[in-house]
Amino acid sequence: MQLELTEQILKYVDENGKVDTLDLVPVFGVDHQKIVGALKSIEANGELLKTEQVLHKNWGLSDEGKEVLAKGSHEAVVFNAVPSEGIAQSDLMKVSPNAKVGFSKAMAQGWISVDKSIGKPVVKRKVESITDTVQEHLQQVDAGQASALNDTARADYRKRKLLQEIVVKSFIISKGAEFATSLQKLEADLTTDMLASGLWNTLKFKPYNLDALGTVPDAGYLHPLLKVRTEFRNIFLEMGFAEMPTNNFVESSFWNFDALFQPQQHPARDAHDTFFLTTPSKSHKFPENYLNRVKEVHSNGGYGSQGYKYDWKLEEAQKNLLRTHTTAVSARMLYKLANQEGGFVPVKYFSIDRVFRNETLDATHLAEFHQVEGVVADRNLTLGDLIGVIAEFFKKLGITQIEFKPAYNPYTEPSMEIFCFHPGLKKWIEVGNSGMFRKEMLRPMGLPDDVNVIAWGLSLERPTMIKYGINNIRDLIGPKIDLRIIQSNPICRLEKS
Ligand code: FB9
């Protein structure tokens, strides 16, 4: 069986002693690089060999030298191109890319002459034949006999860039302190069995490659939704808004609907649109006086309103559900604001969190989404203030063309849908809804009569899907998303202005 090259080298040194790895090339008939590679494997196994690096300086042909070796020297090429009747010098200069050098060398050698007696210069041969010693010398170099050249010739060819110095690194190898004619298998891992049996003492281990690059640690990645959430949050914060506490997905129907003056028979309060809880099915703790004012305004009106004139039921208000909008949190915050120590002060609140609706699912709608909501409470606020704050918010998102369309919400009057000309999509799209909370909502809370509250809302998913070019919501959220999208999506830079 053909011994491994490593073992062939060890056997050779065992029998012949010290040797230069270059001299092993003809012995084993392999490339010198392979011999050096086998030597590295032997060195990794311990001090089987002693190695001493040596540099062999030699002469080799440059690319131009190889061309001369193949075609002859430039001067010989020019001489051979001169016919017996002579040739116009201008034509001779076209016979090869190096004709100019060849012409001057051939002239210097006395091989050719120039006849100017007939007007344009004509080149003629001065000798019958020539010996191309340059090509002959380069053949010697190519055959590894560069030492046959005298110094003058070598210096000339080097100056003409036909020769180049070649440095070959090789190794003088000889028996080392741990010499052996075969390699012991190198263990890659130290095991508990080796330690327990004491075998570790006799085994040889592969040295650590401290230059090896470690595996790239898998880092965490932010979901595109969370990147856009951060952008929106920063916009609200820089506009002076404070974030509302939205850490309760479960809400009572009272805060989600009744407090917002949304009647108990409204279709949105039906199980087809809302997720009601079975356990715990009801809430029981409400501010009693406030609850009674809410009951009154729904049933009989008040504050200039005629109310809905129906028999309002506590049981309906007690039903627990998954909040259908973060406006339920806004209601809680506004009630607190109206009843805090020191009385009312103007505020700017925002929320960005999950809401749940029992809706028909499709490519852009799931049973939940993230609602973004802004709320401003101050004295004598007008619809103009609402339009202005919405314009400022969207301007920070890079949207400057916005339009408003009258709409209806149970808890705001007037209400407006918000549209914008999206520069990326190059079309008008709906970007949210807005309105002024009704007095039937604000006055039962105890907010002063001159306090108005303006608010607007949009989703997080829609802008995120547009931003990242995602058409199906299930490619953005859910158990089947491609995590590579999460890892590879770019930083979210909403075009700020
Ligand atoms: O987000 C929506 N569209 C949108 C928003 C931003 C955007 O890109 C940014 C500019 C860069 C692109 C699109 N919409 C609201 C409009 C539509 O997508 C709509 O089809 C879906 N709407 C959701 C409700 O669907 C059941 C988006 C969601 C929505 C709608 C209304 C509100 C909140 C979210 C509200 C409110 C409100 C009103 C008055 C007072 C308080 C809150």
Coordinates of C-alpha atoms and ligand atoms in Angstrom, one line a residue:
M1 CA 0.0 0.0 0.0
Q2 CA 1.4 3.5 -0.9
L3 CA 2.6 5.0 2.3
E4 CA 1.2 8.4 3.1
L5 CA 3.6 11.2 1.9
T6 CA 4.3 12.0 5.6
E7 CA 5.4 8.5 6.3
Q8 CA 7.5 8.4 3.1
I9 CA 9.3 11.5 4.2
L10 CA 10.0 10.1 7.7
K11 CA 11.2 6.8 6.1
Y12 CA 13.5 8.7 3.7
V13 CA 15.0 10.8 6.6
D14 CA 15.4 7.6 8.6
E15 CA 17.4 6.0 5.8
N16 CA 19.2 9.0 4.4
G17 CA 19.5 11.6 7.2
K18 CA 19.4 15.3 6.6
V19 CA 17.7 16.4 3.3
D20 CA 16.4 19.6 1.7
T21 CA 12.7 19.4 0.9
L22 CA 13.5 20.6 -2.6
D23 CA 15.6 17.5 -3.2
L24 CA 12.6 15.4 -2.3
V25 CA 10.6 16.7 -5.3
P26 CA 12.2 14.3 -7.8
V27 CA 12.3 11.5 -5.2
F28 CA 8.6 11.4 -4.6
G29 CA 7.5 13.0 -7.9
V30 CA 5.2 15.5 -6.2
D31 CA 5.0 19.3 -6.1
H32 CA 7.2 21.0 -3.5
Q33 CA 4.1 22.6 -1.9
K34 CA 2.7 19.1 -1.2
I35 CA 6.0 18.1 0.5
V36 CA 5.8 21.3 2.7
G37 CA 2.2 20.5 3.5
A38 CA 3.1 17.0 4.6
L39 CA 5.9 18.5 6.7
K40 CA 3.4 20.8 8.5
S41 CA 1.3 17.7 9.4
I42 CA 4.4 16.0 10.8
E43 CA 5.3 19.1 12.8
A44 CA 1.8 19.1 14.3
N45 CA 2.4 15.6 15.6
G46 CA 5.4 16.6 17.7
E47 CA 9.2 17.0 17.3
L48 CA 9.6 14.1 15.0
L49 CA 11.7 16.2 12.7
K50 CA 14.1 19.1 13.1
T51 CA 13.5 21.7 10.4
E52 CA 15.6 24.7 9.3
Q53 CA 14.2 27.1 6.7
V54 CA 16.4 28.0 3.8
L55 CA 15.9 30.5 1.0
H56 CA 17.1 29.6 -2.5
K57 CA 17.6 32.6 -4.7
N58 CA 17.4 31.6 -8.3
W59 CA 16.7 33.2 -11.7
G60 CA 13.6 32.6 -13.6
L61 CA 12.0 33.9 -16.8
S62 CA 9.7 36.9 -16.6
D63 CA 6.6 36.9 -18.8
E64 CA 8.5 38.8 -21.5
G65 CA 11.4 36.3 -21.1
K66 CA 9.0 33.4 -21.7
E67 CA 7.8 35.2 -24.9
V68 CA 11.4 35.5 -26.1
L69 CA 12.0 31.8 -25.3
A70 CA 9.0 31.0 -27.5
K71 CA 9.4 33.4 -30.4
G72 CA 13.1 34.5 -30.2
S73 CA 14.7 37.7 -29.0
H74 CA 13.1 41.0 -30.2
E75 CA 16.3 41.7 -32.4
A76 CA 16.1 38.2 -33.9
V77 CA 12.4 38.7 -34.7
V78 CA 13.2 42.0 -36.4
F79 CA 16.2 40.5 -38.4
N80 CA 14.0 37.6 -39.6
A81 CA 11.4 40.1 -40.7
V82 CA 13.9 41.9 -43.1
P83 CA 13.6 40.3 -46.6
S84 CA 16.6 40.1 -48.9
E85 CA 15.3 43.1 -50.9
G86 CA 14.9 45.2 -47.8
I87 CA 11.8 46.7 -46.1
A88 CA 10.6 50.2 -45.4
Q89 CA 11.6 51.1 -41.8
S90 CA 8.1 52.2 -41.1
D91 CA 6.7 48.8 -42.1
L92 CA 9.4 47.0 -40.1
M93 CA 8.3 48.8 -36.9
K94 CA 4.9 47.1 -37.3
V95 CA 6.1 43.5 -37.3
S96 CA 5.9 43.1 -33.5
P97 CA 5.0 45.1 -30.4
N98 CA 8.8 45.1 -29.5
A99 CA 10.0 46.0 -33.0
K100 CA 11.5 49.3 -31.7
V101 CA 13.7 47.5 -29.1
G102 CA 14.5 44.7 -31.6
F103 CA 15.5 47.2 -34.3
S104 CA 17.9 49.1 -32.1
K105 CA 19.4 45.8 -30.7
A106 CA 19.8 44.4 -34.3
M107 CA 21.5 47.6 -35.4
A108 CA 23.8 47.4 -32.4
Q109 CA 24.6 43.8 -33.3
G110 CA 25.5 44.9 -36.9
W111 CA 22.8 42.6 -38.3
I112 CA 20.9 45.3 -40.3
S113 CA 21.5 48.8 -41.7
V114 CA 19.3 51.7 -43.0
D115 CA 19.6 52.9 -46.6
K116 CA 18.3 56.5 -46.9
S117 CA 19.5 57.0 -50.6
I118 CA 16.1 56.7 -52.1
G119 CA 14.2 59.1 -49.9
K120 CA 12.2 57.0 -47.4
P121 CA 14.5 54.9 -45.1
V122 CA 14.8 51.2 -46.1
V123 CA 16.2 48.5 -43.8
K124 CA 18.5 45.9 -45.3
R125 CA 20.3 42.8 -43.9
K126 CA 24.1 43.2 -43.4
V127 CA 24.6 39.5 -42.6
E128 CA 23.2 36.3 -44.1
S129 CA 22.2 34.7 -40.8
I130 CA 22.4 35.3 -37.1
T131 CA 22.7 33.2 -33.9
D132 CA 20.0 34.2 -31.3
T133 CA 22.2 33.8 -28.2
V134 CA 19.6 35.6 -26.1
Q135 CA 17.1 32.9 -26.8
E136 CA 19.7 30.2 -26.3
H137 CA 20.6 31.7 -22.9
L138 CA 17.0 31.8 -21.8
Q139 CA 16.6 28.2 -22.8
Q140 CA 19.4 27.4 -20.4
V141 CA 17.7 29.4 -17.6
D142 CA 14.4 27.6 -18.3
A143 CA 16.3 24.3 -18.0
G144 CA 17.4 25.3 -14.5
Q145 CA 21.0 26.1 -15.7
A146 CA 21.0 29.8 -14.9
S147 CA 24.5 29.3 -13.4
A148 CA 25.8 28.8 -17.0
L149 CA 25.2 32.4 -17.8
N150 CA 28.0 34.8 -17.1
D151 CA 27.3 37.9 -14.9
T152 CA 27.3 40.3 -17.8
A153 CA 24.7 38.4 -19.7
R154 CA 22.6 37.9 -16.6
A155 CA 22.8 41.6 -15.7
D156 CA 21.8 42.5 -19.3
Y157 CA 18.8 40.2 -19.4
R158 CA 17.7 41.4 -15.9
K159 CA 18.0 45.0 -17.1
R160 CA 15.9 44.1 -20.2
K161 CA 13.4 42.5 -17.7
L162 CA 13.7 39.1 -19.4
L163 CA 14.9 37.5 -16.1
Q164 CA 13.6 37.9 -12.6
E165 CA 15.0 36.8 -9.2
I166 CA 13.0 33.9 -7.8
V167 CA 13.2 33.1 -4.1
V168 CA 12.2 29.6 -3.1
K169 CA 11.7 28.8 0.6
S170 CA 12.5 25.2 1.5
F171 CA 13.4 23.3 4.6
I172 CA 16.5 21.2 5.6
I173 CA 14.9 18.4 7.6
S174 CA 16.6 15.9 9.9
K175 CA 15.6 13.6 12.8
G176 CA 14.1 15.5 15.7
A177 CA 13.9 14.7 19.5
E178 CA 10.8 12.6 19.1
F179 CA 11.7 11.0 15.7
A180 CA 9.5 8.1 14.6
T181 CA 8.8 6.6 11.2
S182 CA 5.0 6.9 11.6
L183 CA 2.6 9.5 12.9
Q184 CA 0.6 8.9 16.0
K185 CA -3.1 9.8 15.5
L186 CA -3.8 13.3 17.0
E187 CA -6.8 13.4 19.3
A188 CA -9.1 16.4 18.7
D189 CA -11.0 16.2 22.0
L190 CA -10.1 15.4 25.6
T191 CA -12.8 13.1 26.9
T192 CA -13.8 12.0 30.4
D193 CA -12.9 8.5 29.5
M194 CA -9.3 9.6 28.7
L195 CA -9.1 11.4 32.0
A196 CA -10.6 8.5 34.0
S197 CA -8.4 5.9 32.4
G198 CA -5.2 8.0 32.4
L199 CA -5.0 7.4 28.7
W200 CA -4.6 11.1 28.2
N201 CA -1.0 10.8 29.4
T202 CA 0.1 8.8 26.4
L203 CA -2.2 10.2 23.7
K204 CA -1.1 13.1 21.4
F205 CA -3.5 16.0 21.0
K206 CA -4.0 18.3 18.0
P207 CA -2.6 21.7 18.9
Y208 CA -5.1 24.5 19.3
N209 CA -5.3 26.7 16.2
L210 CA -5.4 30.0 18.0
D211 CA -5.6 31.8 14.6
A212 CA -8.9 30.0 13.8
L213 CA -11.8 32.4 13.7
G214 CA -14.6 31.4 16.1
T215 CA -18.1 30.7 14.9
V216 CA -20.0 33.9 14.5
P217 CA -22.2 34.1 17.6
D218 CA -25.9 34.3 16.6
A219 CA -27.1 37.7 17.8
G220 CA -30.6 38.7 18.5
Y221 CA -32.5 40.7 15.9
L222 CA -35.3 43.2 16.2
H223 CA -38.5 42.5 14.5
P224 CA -39.4 45.1 11.8
L225 CA -42.6 45.9 13.8
L226 CA -40.5 46.8 16.8
K227 CA -38.2 48.9 14.7
V228 CA -41.1 50.9 13.4
R229 CA -42.6 51.1 16.9
T230 CA -39.3 52.7 18.1
E231 CA -39.5 55.2 15.2
F232 CA -43.1 56.2 16.1
R233 CA -42.3 56.3 19.8
N234 CA -39.4 58.6 19.2
I235 CA -41.6 60.9 17.1
F236 CA -44.2 61.1 19.9
L237 CA -41.5 61.7 22.5
E238 CA -39.9 64.5 20.6
M239 CA -43.4 66.1 20.2
G240 CA -43.6 66.1 24.0
F241 CA -46.1 63.1 24.4
A242 CA -45.9 60.8 27.4
E243 CA -46.5 57.0 26.9
M244 CA -49.6 55.5 28.5
P245 CA -49.5 52.2 30.5
T246 CA -51.0 49.7 28.1
N247 CA -49.9 46.5 29.8
N248 CA -53.4 45.1 30.1
F249 CA -54.8 43.2 27.1
V250 CA -57.9 42.2 29.1
E251 CA -60.3 45.1 29.7
S252 CA -63.8 45.5 31.0
S253 CA -66.6 46.5 28.5
F254 CA -67.1 49.5 30.7
W255 CA -63.7 51.1 30.0
N256 CA -63.5 49.7 26.4
F257 CA -67.0 50.9 25.3
D258 CA -69.3 52.4 28.0
A259 CA -66.8 55.1 29.2
L260 CA -66.4 56.1 25.5
F261 CA -70.3 56.6 25.2
Q262 CA -70.4 53.5 22.9
P263 CA -74.0 52.1 23.4
Q264 CA -74.4 48.6 24.7
Q265 CA -76.3 47.5 21.6
H266 CA -73.6 48.8 19.2
P267 CA -72.6 46.0 16.7
A268 CA -68.9 46.4 17.6
R269 CA -69.9 45.0 21.1
D270 CA -71.1 41.8 19.5
A271 CA -69.1 38.6 19.9
H272 CA -68.7 38.6 16.1
D273 CA -66.5 41.6 16.4
T274 CA -65.1 41.3 19.9
F275 CA -63.3 38.6 21.9
F276 CA -65.1 38.2 25.3
L277 CA -63.5 36.2 28.1
T278 CA -65.2 33.3 29.8
T279 CA -62.8 33.3 32.8
P280 CA -62.8 35.7 34.4
S281 CA -66.0 36.8 32.6
K282 CA -66.7 39.9 34.6
S283 CA -65.1 42.9 36.3
H284 CA -66.6 44.2 39.5
K285 CA -64.5 47.2 40.6
F286 CA -65.5 50.5 39.0
P287 CA -65.5 54.1 40.4
E288 CA -69.1 54.0 41.6
N289 CA -70.1 57.6 41.1
Y290 CA -68.4 57.7 37.7
L291 CA -70.2 54.5 36.7
N292 CA -73.5 56.0 37.7
R293 CA -72.8 59.2 35.6
V294 CA -72.0 56.9 32.6
K295 CA -75.2 55.0 33.1
E296 CA -77.2 58.2 33.3
V297 CA -75.6 59.8 30.1
H298 CA -76.3 56.6 28.1
S299 CA -79.9 56.2 29.4
N300 CA -81.1 59.8 29.7
G301 CA -78.4 62.0 28.3
G302 CA -77.1 65.1 30.0
Y303 CA -74.6 67.9 29.4
G304 CA -76.8 69.0 26.5
S305 CA -77.1 65.5 25.1
Q306 CA -80.3 63.5 24.8
G307 CA -78.4 60.2 25.3
Y308 CA -79.4 56.9 23.7
K309 CA -82.6 56.4 25.7
Y310 CA -82.1 52.7 26.4
D311 CA -82.0 50.6 29.6
W312 CA -78.2 50.6 30.4
K313 CA -77.2 47.3 32.1
L314 CA -74.3 46.9 34.6
E315 CA -73.9 43.2 33.5
E316 CA -73.1 44.4 30.0
A317 CA -70.5 46.8 31.3
Q318 CA -68.9 44.1 33.5
K319 CA -68.1 41.8 30.6
N320 CA -64.4 41.2 30.2
L321 CA -62.9 41.3 26.8
L322 CA -59.6 41.6 24.9
R323 CA -59.4 45.4 24.3
T324 CA -60.5 46.3 20.8
H325 CA -58.6 49.6 20.9
T326 CA -56.0 51.4 23.1
T327 CA -58.6 54.2 23.4
A328 CA -59.8 52.2 26.4
V329 CA -56.5 53.1 28.1
S330 CA -57.0 56.7 27.0
A331 CA -60.3 56.6 28.8
R332 CA -58.7 55.4 32.0
M333 CA -56.0 58.0 31.7
L334 CA -58.5 60.9 31.1
Y335 CA -60.6 59.8 34.1
K336 CA -57.5 59.9 36.3
L337 CA -56.5 63.3 34.9
A338 CA -60.0 64.6 35.7
N339 CA -59.8 63.4 39.3
Q340 CA -56.1 63.8 40.2
E341 CA -54.9 65.8 43.2
G342 CA -54.5 69.5 42.1
G343 CA -57.1 69.3 39.4
F344 CA -56.8 69.2 35.6
V345 CA -53.6 70.1 33.7
P346 CA -53.1 69.9 30.0
V347 CA -51.5 66.6 28.8
K348 CA -50.2 64.9 25.7
Y349 CA -50.4 61.1 25.8
F350 CA -49.6 58.3 23.3
S351 CA -49.9 54.5 23.2
I352 CA -48.6 51.8 20.8
D353 CA -49.8 48.3 21.7
R354 CA -51.7 45.3 20.6
V355 CA -55.5 45.3 20.2
F356 CA -57.8 42.4 19.3
R357 CA -60.8 42.2 17.0
N358 CA -62.8 39.2 16.0
E359 CA -62.6 40.1 12.3
T360 CA -62.5 38.2 9.0
L361 CA -58.9 37.3 8.4
D362 CA -57.2 38.1 5.0
A363 CA -53.8 38.9 3.5
T364 CA -53.6 42.2 5.4
H365 CA -55.7 41.6 8.5
L366 CA -55.2 39.3 11.5
A367 CA -57.4 39.1 14.6
E368 CA -55.0 41.6 16.2
F369 CA -52.9 44.6 15.3
H370 CA -50.9 47.3 17.0
Q371 CA -52.8 50.5 17.4
V372 CA -50.9 53.8 17.5
E373 CA -52.8 56.5 19.3
G374 CA -52.1 60.1 20.2
V375 CA -54.2 62.1 22.6
V376 CA -54.1 65.8 23.6
A377 CA -56.2 67.3 26.4
D378 CA -56.3 71.1 26.9
R379 CA -58.6 74.0 27.3
N380 CA -60.4 75.3 24.2
L381 CA -58.8 72.9 21.8
T382 CA -60.4 73.1 18.3
L383 CA -60.5 70.9 15.2
G384 CA -57.7 73.1 13.8
D385 CA -55.5 71.9 16.7
L386 CA -56.3 68.3 15.8
I387 CA -55.5 68.9 12.1
G388 CA -52.3 70.7 13.1
V389 CA -50.9 68.0 15.5
I390 CA -51.8 65.2 12.9
A391 CA -50.0 67.2 10.2
E392 CA -46.9 67.6 12.4
F393 CA -46.9 63.9 13.3
F394 CA -47.1 62.7 9.7
K395 CA -44.6 65.4 8.6
K396 CA -42.1 63.7 10.9
L397 CA -42.8 60.5 9.0
G398 CA -41.9 62.1 5.8
I399 CA -45.6 62.6 4.8
T400 CA -46.5 66.2 3.9
Q401 CA -49.5 65.8 1.7
I402 CA -52.5 64.9 3.9
E403 CA -56.2 65.3 3.5
F404 CA -59.1 64.8 5.9
K405 CA -62.5 63.3 5.1
P406 CA -65.5 63.5 7.5
A407 CA -66.2 60.2 9.2
Y408 CA -68.1 58.7 12.2
N409 CA -66.9 57.2 15.4
P410 CA -69.2 56.5 18.4
Y411 CA -66.9 58.4 20.7
T412 CA -65.7 61.3 18.7
E413 CA -67.6 64.2 17.1
P414 CA -66.5 65.5 14.6
S415 CA -64.5 62.6 13.3
M416 CA -62.2 62.5 10.3
E417 CA -60.5 59.8 8.3
I418 CA -56.9 60.7 7.4
F419 CA -55.4 60.3 3.9
C420 CA -52.0 61.0 2.6
F421 CA -50.2 60.9 -0.7
H422 CA -47.5 58.3 0.0
P423 CA -44.3 59.3 -1.8
G424 CA -43.1 55.7 -1.9
L425 CA -46.3 54.2 -3.2
K426 CA -47.0 57.3 -5.3
K427 CA -50.7 57.2 -4.5
W428 CA -53.3 58.4 -1.9
I429 CA -53.8 56.0 0.9
E430 CA -55.8 55.9 4.2
V431 CA -53.4 56.4 7.1
G432 CA -55.7 56.6 10.1
N433 CA -58.7 58.0 11.9
S434 CA -59.2 60.9 14.3
G435 CA -61.7 63.1 16.2
M436 CA -62.7 65.2 19.2
F437 CA -63.9 63.1 22.1
R438 CA -67.6 63.7 22.7
K439 CA -68.8 65.7 25.7
E440 CA -70.9 62.6 26.7
M441 CA -67.5 60.9 27.2
L442 CA -65.6 63.7 28.8
R443 CA -68.1 65.4 31.2
P444 CA -69.1 62.2 33.2
M445 CA -65.3 61.8 33.9
G446 CA -65.3 65.2 35.6
L447 CA -63.1 67.1 33.0
P448 CA -63.9 70.9 33.2
D449 CA -66.4 72.2 30.6
D450 CA -63.7 74.2 28.6
V451 CA -61.5 71.1 28.3
N452 CA -61.5 69.4 24.9
V453 CA -59.6 66.2 24.0
I454 CA -58.4 65.6 20.4
A455 CA -57.1 62.2 19.3
W456 CA -56.0 60.2 16.3
G457 CA -55.1 56.6 15.6
L458 CA -53.4 54.4 13.0
S459 CA -51.9 50.9 12.9
L460 CA -48.2 49.8 13.2
E461 CA -48.6 46.9 10.7
R462 CA -49.6 48.9 7.7
P463 CA -46.6 51.3 7.7
T464 CA -44.3 48.4 8.5
M465 CA -45.6 46.3 5.6
I466 CA -45.2 49.3 3.3
K467 CA -41.7 50.2 4.6
Y468 CA -40.4 46.6 4.2
G469 CA -42.3 45.8 1.1
I470 CA -44.3 43.0 2.7
N471 CA -47.7 42.2 1.1
N472 CA -49.0 39.4 3.3
I473 CA -49.3 40.1 7.0
R474 CA -48.4 36.5 7.6
D475 CA -44.9 37.2 6.3
L476 CA -44.6 39.8 9.0
I477 CA -46.2 38.2 12.0
G478 CA -47.0 34.7 13.1
P479 CA -45.5 31.2 13.3
K480 CA -44.7 30.9 9.7
I481 CA -42.6 34.0 9.0
D482 CA -39.2 33.5 7.5
L483 CA -36.8 34.4 10.3
R484 CA -34.2 35.4 7.7
I485 CA -36.5 38.4 7.0
I486 CA -36.1 39.3 10.7
Q487 CA -32.3 38.9 10.5
S488 CA -31.8 40.6 7.2
N489 CA -34.2 43.5 7.1
P490 CA -32.5 46.9 7.1
I491 CA -32.6 49.5 9.9
C492 CA -35.9 51.4 9.8
R493 CA -35.3 55.0 8.7
L494 CA -38.7 56.6 8.2
E495 CA -38.1 59.6 5.9
K496 CA -38.0 62.3 8.6
S497 CA -38.4 65.9 7.7
Ligands
FB9_1 O1 -52.8 52.7 9.9 C1 -53.5 52.8 8.8 N1 -52.9 53.1 7.6 C2 -51.6 53.5 7.5 C3 -50.9 54.2 8.4 C4 -49.6 54.6 8.2 C5 -49.0 54.4 6.9 O2 -47.7 54.7 6.6 C6 -47.2 55.8 7.3 C7 -47.3 57.1 6.8 C8 -45.9 56.4 6.9 C9 -49.7 53.7 5.9 C10 -51.0 53.2 6.2 N2 -54.9 52.7 8.9 C11 -55.5 52.6 10.1 C12 -55.7 52.8 7.7 C13 -56.0 51.5 7.0 O3 -54.8 50.7 7.0 C14 -57.1 50.7 7.6 O4 -57.5 49.8 6.5 C15 -56.8 49.8 8.8 N3 -56.9 50.6 10.0 C16 -56.9 49.8 11.3 C17 -58.2 49.5 11.8 O5 -58.7 48.4 11.1 C18 -59.7 47.7 11.8 C19 -55.6 51.2 10.5 C20 -56.1 50.8 11.9 C21 -56.7 51.9 12.7 C22 -57.8 52.6 12.4 C23 -58.3 53.6 13.2 C24 -57.7 53.8 14.4 C25 -56.5 53.1 14.7 C26 -56.1 52.1 13.9 C27 -58.1 54.9 15.2 C28 -58.5 55.7 15.9 C29 -59.0 56.8 16.8 C30 -59.9 57.7 16.3 C31 -60.3 58.7 17.1 C32 -59.8 58.8 18.4 C33 -58.8 57.9 18.8 C34 -58.4 56.9 18.0

